Short mmCIF file of C-alpha atoms in Angstrom, two decimals:
data_model
loop_
_atom_site.label_atom_id
_atom_site.label_comp_id
_atom_site.label_asym_id
_atom_site.label_seq_id
_atom_site.Cartn_x
_atom_site.Cartn_y
_atom_site.Cartn_z
CA UNK A 1 -66.73 42.69 21.76
CA UNK A 2 -69.46 45.32 22.08
CA UNK A 3 -72.62 43.95 23.69
CA UNK A 4 -76.09 44.48 22.23
CA UNK A 5 -77.61 47.67 23.55
CA UNK A 6 -74.23 49.25 24.30
CA UNK A 7 -74.41 52.94 25.13
CA UNK A 8 -71.58 55.44 24.88
CA UNK A 9 -70.27 56.63 28.22
CA UNK A 10 -67.86 59.16 29.66
CA UNK A 11 -66.61 59.20 33.24
CA UNK A 12 -64.52 61.79 35.06
CA UNK A 13 -62.77 61.34 38.39
CA UNK A 14 -60.74 63.97 40.24
CA UNK A 15 -57.64 63.03 42.21
CA UNK A 16 -56.06 66.12 43.72
CA UNK A 17 -54.90 68.32 40.84
CA UNK A 18 -55.47 65.51 38.31
CA UNK A 19 -58.58 64.54 36.41
CA UNK A 20 -59.03 61.06 34.97
CA UNK A 21 -61.33 60.80 31.94
CA UNK A 22 -62.51 57.50 30.46
CA UNK A 23 -64.64 57.62 27.31
CA UNK A 24 -66.20 54.55 25.64
CA UNK A 25 -67.91 54.73 22.26
CA UNK A 26 -69.10 52.52 19.42
CA UNK A 27 -66.87 50.83 16.83
CA UNK A 28 -65.86 53.17 14.03
CA UNK A 29 -67.99 53.05 10.88
CA UNK A 30 -66.61 51.44 7.72
CA UNK A 31 -66.27 54.73 5.84
CA UNK A 32 -64.35 56.30 8.72
CA UNK A 33 -62.07 53.26 8.93
CA UNK A 34 -61.30 53.42 5.19
CA UNK A 35 -60.55 57.13 5.42
CA UNK A 36 -58.26 56.54 8.41
CA UNK A 37 -56.49 53.67 6.60
CA UNK A 38 -55.68 56.04 3.73
CA UNK A 39 -54.37 58.65 6.17
CA UNK A 40 -52.15 56.08 7.92
CA UNK A 41 -51.08 54.56 4.58
CA UNK A 42 -52.12 51.07 5.71
CA UNK A 43 -53.91 48.46 3.54
CA UNK A 44 -56.17 47.42 6.43
CA UNK A 45 -57.06 48.28 10.01
CA UNK A 46 -58.30 46.16 12.94
CA UNK A 47 -61.80 44.73 12.59
CA UNK A 48 -62.93 46.31 15.88
CA UNK A 49 -61.52 49.82 16.06
CA UNK A 50 -62.75 52.19 18.76
CA UNK A 51 -61.46 55.46 17.39
CA UNK A 52 -63.29 57.64 19.90
CA UNK A 53 -62.31 55.67 23.01
CA UNK A 54 -59.81 57.44 25.24
CA UNK A 55 -58.32 57.27 28.70
CA UNK A 56 -56.82 60.59 29.73
CA UNK A 57 -54.96 61.85 32.80
CA UNK A 58 -54.79 65.64 32.83
CA UNK A 59 -53.53 68.20 35.34
CA UNK A 60 -55.48 71.37 36.14
CA UNK A 61 -52.71 73.22 34.25
CA UNK A 62 -53.78 71.28 31.09
CA UNK A 63 -50.73 69.02 30.68
CA UNK A 64 -50.95 65.25 30.99
CA UNK A 65 -51.10 62.05 28.99
CA UNK A 66 -53.82 60.17 27.09
CA UNK A 67 -54.23 56.84 25.33
CA UNK A 68 -56.21 56.44 22.09
CA UNK A 69 -56.44 53.93 19.25
CA UNK A 70 -55.46 56.20 16.36
CA UNK A 71 -52.13 57.25 17.88
CA UNK A 72 -51.50 53.59 18.77
CA UNK A 73 -51.96 52.59 15.10
CA UNK A 74 -49.54 55.31 14.00
CA UNK A 75 -46.80 53.23 15.67
CA UNK A 76 -47.60 50.12 13.59
CA UNK A 77 -45.07 49.24 10.88
CA UNK A 78 -46.91 50.05 7.64
CA UNK A 79 -44.04 49.05 5.34
CA UNK A 80 -42.89 45.61 6.48
CA UNK A 81 -44.47 42.29 7.42
CA UNK A 82 -42.71 41.55 10.73
CA UNK A 83 -44.33 38.13 11.28
CA UNK A 84 -44.12 36.04 8.12
CA UNK A 85 -46.23 32.92 8.56
CA UNK A 86 -48.43 30.89 6.25
CA UNK A 87 -51.65 32.40 7.57
CA UNK A 88 -50.49 35.96 6.76
CA UNK A 89 -51.28 35.47 3.07
CA UNK A 90 -54.74 34.09 3.86
CA UNK A 91 -55.43 37.00 6.23
CA UNK A 92 -54.46 39.63 3.66
CA UNK A 93 -56.55 37.96 0.93
CA UNK A 94 -59.57 38.15 3.23
CA UNK A 95 -59.22 41.96 3.24
CA UNK A 96 -58.52 42.33 -0.49
CA UNK A 97 -62.11 43.34 -1.34
CA UNK A 98 -61.94 46.45 0.82
CA UNK A 99 -62.35 49.64 -1.21
CA UNK A 100 -59.10 51.18 0.09
CA UNK A 101 -57.00 48.04 -0.57
CA UNK A 102 -54.84 47.84 -3.67
CA UNK A 103 -55.10 45.01 -6.23
CA UNK A 104 -51.97 43.50 -4.68
CA UNK A 105 -51.69 44.19 -0.95
CA UNK A 106 -48.23 45.43 -0.09
CA UNK A 107 -46.44 44.10 3.00
CA UNK A 108 -47.24 45.64 6.39
CA UNK A 109 -47.45 44.38 9.96
CA UNK A 110 -50.76 42.52 9.76
CA UNK A 111 -50.54 41.76 13.53
CA UNK A 112 -50.86 45.50 14.32
CA UNK A 113 -48.00 45.29 16.82
CA UNK A 114 -47.42 48.69 18.41
CA UNK A 115 -44.99 50.04 21.01
CA UNK A 116 -47.29 52.98 21.73
CA UNK A 117 -46.80 54.32 25.26
CA UNK A 118 -49.25 57.21 25.33
CA UNK A 119 -49.71 60.68 23.84
CA UNK A 120 -48.30 63.57 25.85
CA UNK A 121 -50.51 66.63 26.34
CA UNK A 122 -49.16 70.15 26.82
CA UNK A 123 -45.46 69.41 26.40
CA UNK A 124 -44.94 73.10 25.76
CA UNK A 125 -46.41 73.87 29.19
CA UNK A 126 -44.88 72.11 32.20
CA UNK A 127 -44.55 68.52 30.96
CA UNK A 128 -40.98 67.26 30.63
CA UNK A 129 -39.83 63.68 29.97
CA UNK A 130 -36.46 62.54 31.41
CA UNK A 131 -34.73 59.20 31.91
CA UNK A 132 -34.50 57.85 35.44
CA UNK A 133 -33.20 54.85 37.34
CA UNK A 134 -36.20 54.97 39.67
CA UNK A 135 -38.70 52.17 39.18
CA UNK A 136 -42.32 51.65 40.13
CA UNK A 137 -42.52 50.21 43.63
CA UNK A 138 -44.44 46.96 43.15
CA UNK A 139 -44.61 46.37 46.92
CA UNK A 140 -46.61 49.58 47.36
CA UNK A 141 -49.04 48.41 44.70
CA UNK A 142 -49.48 45.13 46.58
CA UNK A 143 -50.64 47.00 49.69
CA UNK A 144 -54.37 46.73 50.31
CA UNK A 145 -56.02 50.06 49.61
CA UNK A 146 -59.54 51.12 48.84
CA UNK A 147 -60.04 51.51 45.07
CA UNK A 148 -61.91 54.78 44.62
CA UNK A 149 -62.12 54.56 40.82
CA UNK A 150 -61.48 51.85 38.23
CA UNK A 151 -62.05 51.76 34.48
CA UNK A 152 -60.87 49.75 31.47
CA UNK A 153 -61.02 51.00 27.88
CA UNK A 154 -60.55 48.85 24.77
CA UNK A 155 -58.79 50.63 21.89
CA UNK A 156 -58.81 47.97 19.16
CA UNK A 157 -59.09 44.23 18.62
CA UNK A 158 -58.64 41.91 15.64
CA UNK A 159 -58.96 38.12 15.41
CA UNK A 160 -56.39 37.86 12.59
CA UNK A 161 -58.85 35.96 10.38
CA UNK A 162 -59.35 33.29 13.07
CA UNK A 163 -55.59 32.77 13.43
CA UNK A 164 -55.26 34.40 16.85
CA UNK A 165 -55.93 37.77 18.43
CA UNK A 166 -54.36 41.22 18.47
CA UNK A 167 -55.69 43.76 20.95
CA UNK A 168 -54.74 46.78 23.01
CA UNK A 169 -56.53 48.06 26.08
CA UNK A 170 -55.81 50.43 28.94
CA UNK A 171 -57.07 50.39 32.52
CA UNK A 172 -56.57 52.56 35.58
CA UNK A 173 -57.21 52.30 39.28
CA UNK A 174 -57.15 55.22 41.69
CA UNK A 175 -56.39 54.69 45.39
CA UNK A 176 -56.27 57.26 48.22
CA UNK A 177 -52.46 57.51 47.99
CA UNK A 178 -51.80 57.02 44.25
CA UNK A 179 -53.05 55.96 40.85
CA UNK A 180 -51.76 53.20 38.60
CA UNK A 181 -52.35 52.76 34.85
CA UNK A 182 -51.59 49.75 32.68
CA UNK A 183 -51.83 49.71 28.90
CA UNK A 184 -51.32 46.27 27.35
CA UNK A 185 -50.89 45.22 23.74
CA UNK A 186 -51.47 41.47 23.51
CA UNK A 187 -50.78 39.34 20.44
CA UNK A 188 -51.33 35.63 19.93
CA UNK A 189 -50.67 34.06 16.54
CA UNK A 190 -51.96 30.50 16.89
CA UNK A 191 -49.17 27.95 16.83
CA UNK A 192 -46.50 30.62 16.31
CA UNK A 193 -45.96 33.19 19.06
CA UNK A 194 -47.25 35.29 21.94
CA UNK A 195 -46.18 38.93 22.38
CA UNK A 196 -46.98 41.45 25.12
CA UNK A 197 -46.08 45.16 25.19
CA UNK A 198 -46.88 46.88 28.49
CA UNK A 199 -46.87 50.55 29.48
CA UNK A 200 -47.21 51.32 33.19
CA UNK A 201 -47.74 54.73 34.77
CA UNK A 202 -47.60 55.35 38.51
CA UNK A 203 -48.21 58.58 40.42
CA UNK A 204 -47.92 58.95 44.17
CA UNK A 205 -49.79 61.75 45.91
CA UNK A 206 -47.50 64.63 46.85
CA UNK A 207 -44.88 63.94 44.16
CA UNK A 208 -44.20 66.40 41.34
CA UNK A 209 -43.65 63.65 38.78
CA UNK A 210 -45.09 60.34 37.60
CA UNK A 211 -43.17 57.23 36.51
CA UNK A 212 -43.68 55.60 33.13
CA UNK A 213 -42.25 52.17 32.31
CA UNK A 214 -42.39 50.23 29.03
CA UNK A 215 -41.66 46.53 28.66
CA UNK A 216 -41.93 43.99 25.86
CA UNK A 217 -42.04 40.19 26.08
CA UNK A 218 -42.40 37.61 23.36
CA UNK A 219 -41.82 33.93 22.81
CA UNK A 220 -42.69 31.13 20.44
CA UNK A 221 -45.46 28.67 21.26
CA UNK A 222 -42.92 25.85 20.93
CA UNK A 223 -40.64 27.36 23.56
CA UNK A 224 -43.55 28.12 25.88
CA UNK A 225 -44.69 24.49 25.70
CA UNK A 226 -41.21 23.35 26.76
CA UNK A 227 -41.16 25.88 29.60
CA UNK A 228 -44.56 24.64 30.80
CA UNK A 229 -43.38 21.01 30.67
CA UNK A 230 -40.29 21.95 32.67
CA UNK A 231 -42.41 23.78 35.25
CA UNK A 232 -44.71 20.74 35.52
CA UNK A 233 -41.72 18.49 36.21
CA UNK A 234 -40.47 20.87 38.90
CA UNK A 235 -43.93 20.86 40.52
CA UNK A 236 -44.16 17.05 40.46
CA UNK A 237 -40.74 16.77 42.08
CA UNK A 238 -41.60 19.22 44.86
CA UNK A 239 -44.96 17.55 45.45
CA UNK A 240 -43.41 14.07 45.70
CA UNK A 241 -40.84 15.32 48.21
CA UNK A 242 -43.57 16.98 50.27
CA UNK A 243 -45.78 13.87 50.20
CA UNK A 244 -42.79 11.76 51.19
CA UNK A 245 -41.98 13.99 54.16
CA UNK A 246 -45.61 14.10 55.32
CA UNK A 247 -46.06 10.35 54.84
CA UNK A 248 -42.85 9.53 56.69
CA UNK A 249 -43.77 11.73 59.65
CA UNK A 250 -47.27 10.24 59.94
CA UNK A 251 -46.81 6.54 59.09
CA UNK A 252 -43.09 5.93 59.28
CA UNK A 253 -40.74 5.34 56.33
CA UNK A 254 -42.51 2.36 54.75
CA UNK A 255 -42.62 4.04 51.32
CA UNK A 256 -39.11 5.53 51.41
CA UNK A 257 -37.65 3.17 48.80
CA UNK A 258 -40.56 3.66 46.37
CA UNK A 259 -40.54 7.47 46.62
CA UNK A 260 -36.74 7.63 46.36
CA UNK A 261 -36.89 5.54 43.20
CA UNK A 262 -39.55 7.81 41.70
CA UNK A 263 -37.45 10.89 42.43
CA UNK A 264 -34.41 9.31 40.77
CA UNK A 265 -36.48 8.49 37.69
CA UNK A 266 -37.81 12.04 37.66
CA UNK A 267 -34.25 13.42 37.61
CA UNK A 268 -33.54 11.25 34.59
CA UNK A 269 -36.71 12.50 32.86
CA UNK A 270 -35.71 16.13 33.49
CA UNK A 271 -32.26 15.52 32.03
CA UNK A 272 -33.79 13.94 28.91
CA UNK A 273 -36.22 16.85 28.63
CA UNK A 274 -33.34 19.36 28.69
CA UNK A 275 -31.48 17.38 26.04
CA UNK A 276 -34.61 17.36 23.87
CA UNK A 277 -34.88 21.16 24.14
CA UNK A 278 -31.29 21.52 22.92
CA UNK A 279 -31.96 19.16 20.01
CA UNK A 280 -35.07 21.10 18.97
CA UNK A 281 -33.05 24.32 18.92
CA UNK A 282 -30.37 22.68 16.75
CA UNK A 283 -33.00 21.29 14.36
CA UNK A 284 -34.61 24.73 14.04
CA UNK A 285 -31.25 26.32 13.22
CA UNK A 286 -30.54 23.64 10.61
CA UNK A 287 -33.99 24.12 9.05
CA UNK A 288 -33.47 27.84 8.80
CA UNK A 289 -30.04 27.43 7.20
CA UNK A 290 -31.24 24.89 4.63
CA UNK A 291 -34.35 26.88 3.69
CA UNK A 292 -32.35 30.09 3.27
CA UNK A 293 -29.91 28.19 1.04
CA UNK A 294 -32.81 26.90 -1.09
CA UNK A 295 -34.24 30.40 -1.40
CA UNK A 296 -30.84 31.82 -2.35
CA UNK A 297 -30.28 29.13 -5.02
CA UNK A 298 -33.82 29.66 -6.33
CA UNK A 299 -33.20 33.39 -6.61
CA UNK A 300 -29.97 32.84 -8.53
CA UNK A 301 -31.74 30.43 -10.87
CA UNK A 302 -34.47 32.96 -11.58
CA UNK A 303 -31.91 35.68 -12.30
CA UNK A 304 -30.07 33.33 -14.68
CA UNK A 305 -33.32 32.54 -16.51
CA UNK A 306 -34.07 36.25 -16.91
CA UNK A 307 -30.57 36.87 -18.25
CA UNK A 308 -30.85 34.01 -20.76
CA UNK A 309 -34.24 35.31 -21.82
CA UNK A 310 -32.83 38.78 -22.49
CA UNK A 311 -29.80 37.47 -24.40
CA UNK A 312 -31.67 34.92 -26.54
CA UNK A 313 -34.88 36.96 -26.90
CA UNK A 314 -36.91 33.94 -25.85
CA UNK A 315 -40.07 34.07 -23.80
CA UNK A 316 -40.35 31.88 -20.71
CA UNK A 317 -43.77 30.51 -19.83
CA UNK A 318 -45.30 31.76 -16.57
CA UNK A 319 -45.39 29.42 -13.59
CA UNK A 320 -48.35 27.11 -13.41
CA UNK A 321 -50.83 27.58 -10.56
CA UNK A 322 -49.42 24.62 -8.64
CA UNK A 323 -45.87 25.96 -9.09
CA UNK A 324 -46.93 29.38 -7.81
CA UNK A 325 -48.53 27.77 -4.74
CA UNK A 326 -45.31 25.84 -4.09
CA UNK A 327 -43.26 29.04 -4.29
CA UNK A 328 -45.62 30.81 -1.88
CA UNK A 329 -45.48 27.87 0.54
CA UNK A 330 -41.68 27.87 0.41
CA UNK A 331 -41.50 31.58 1.18
CA UNK A 332 -44.04 31.26 4.02
CA UNK A 333 -42.11 28.36 5.55
CA UNK A 334 -38.87 30.32 5.49
CA UNK A 335 -40.55 33.27 7.15
CA UNK A 336 -42.05 31.08 9.87
CA UNK A 337 -38.70 29.48 10.70
CA UNK A 338 -36.94 32.84 10.68
CA UNK A 339 -39.51 34.29 13.09
CA UNK A 340 -39.24 31.35 15.47
CA UNK A 341 -35.44 31.52 15.68
CA UNK A 342 -35.50 35.26 16.18
CA UNK A 343 -37.81 34.96 19.19
CA UNK A 344 -35.91 32.08 20.70
CA UNK A 345 -32.63 34.02 20.70
CA UNK A 346 -34.20 36.90 22.59
CA UNK A 347 -35.17 34.81 25.60
#
């Protein structure tokens, strides 16, 4: 969120032969957003779009890499709704009055998920991208070093019509021996999923190359709740064992039987928790299968009705409003179940 009285700013910092530039500007105006939406062939764009914000790393020979919102949006799927949930329809209807939106909004990724990992500058000069087995040394990043320069730049953010948040930002820190950049796309669809796409860039002084790594993580809220519960049980078990050891060393073993009984009960609870997780997965699979069967049968029935209509030259009355709402709910439910299973199988 831009604060009241915000002023545009641009900062430059030199690190050897490299110059880091961080520019922050106001949110794009409505007319500019509508023009950009037409250029990108997208029905809508994020509510808070900072089209002039950039974070650039450039060598004195003019090659380098930069991060900006417009190139990030070019990587968004503008032809397919990748997260089909009930709130997607409500979100799209909220944007229907926009001048650049069509009467019926076509499907696109309304979460603005992007795998953008930066825009290369001066590829025709001395910039060359190659695959490598070398990885960023996390231990070096853990070392305490003076931070000579730090900046964070927000590229875009959208609250998904109060159903979550989608945002991408990039930040950099420069130390005496290196610089490290992290761009993060973060998505939370309330009650459905969390997704994180990270791009990391690391350069060590004296090297003639920099490392770039991309990673993606996602999971359903349901699965994350089970993982948290499991972690809580592990913590309780370790804490009880520690308290037992400390208590026994200080006051003798007067509570040994009680603590041992609690630990045995805890093992039973953990086993039941694991069984419950398996049952939830089986129920989800069964729901998906049954809903897909219903949708398939419904599609066949509609095709049969159309065929009968053509053969008999009879007109079939349109669906009533309540019937249309039921059909939309059915399709949304199927999409939600499909999305949940897909994310579960990736973990």
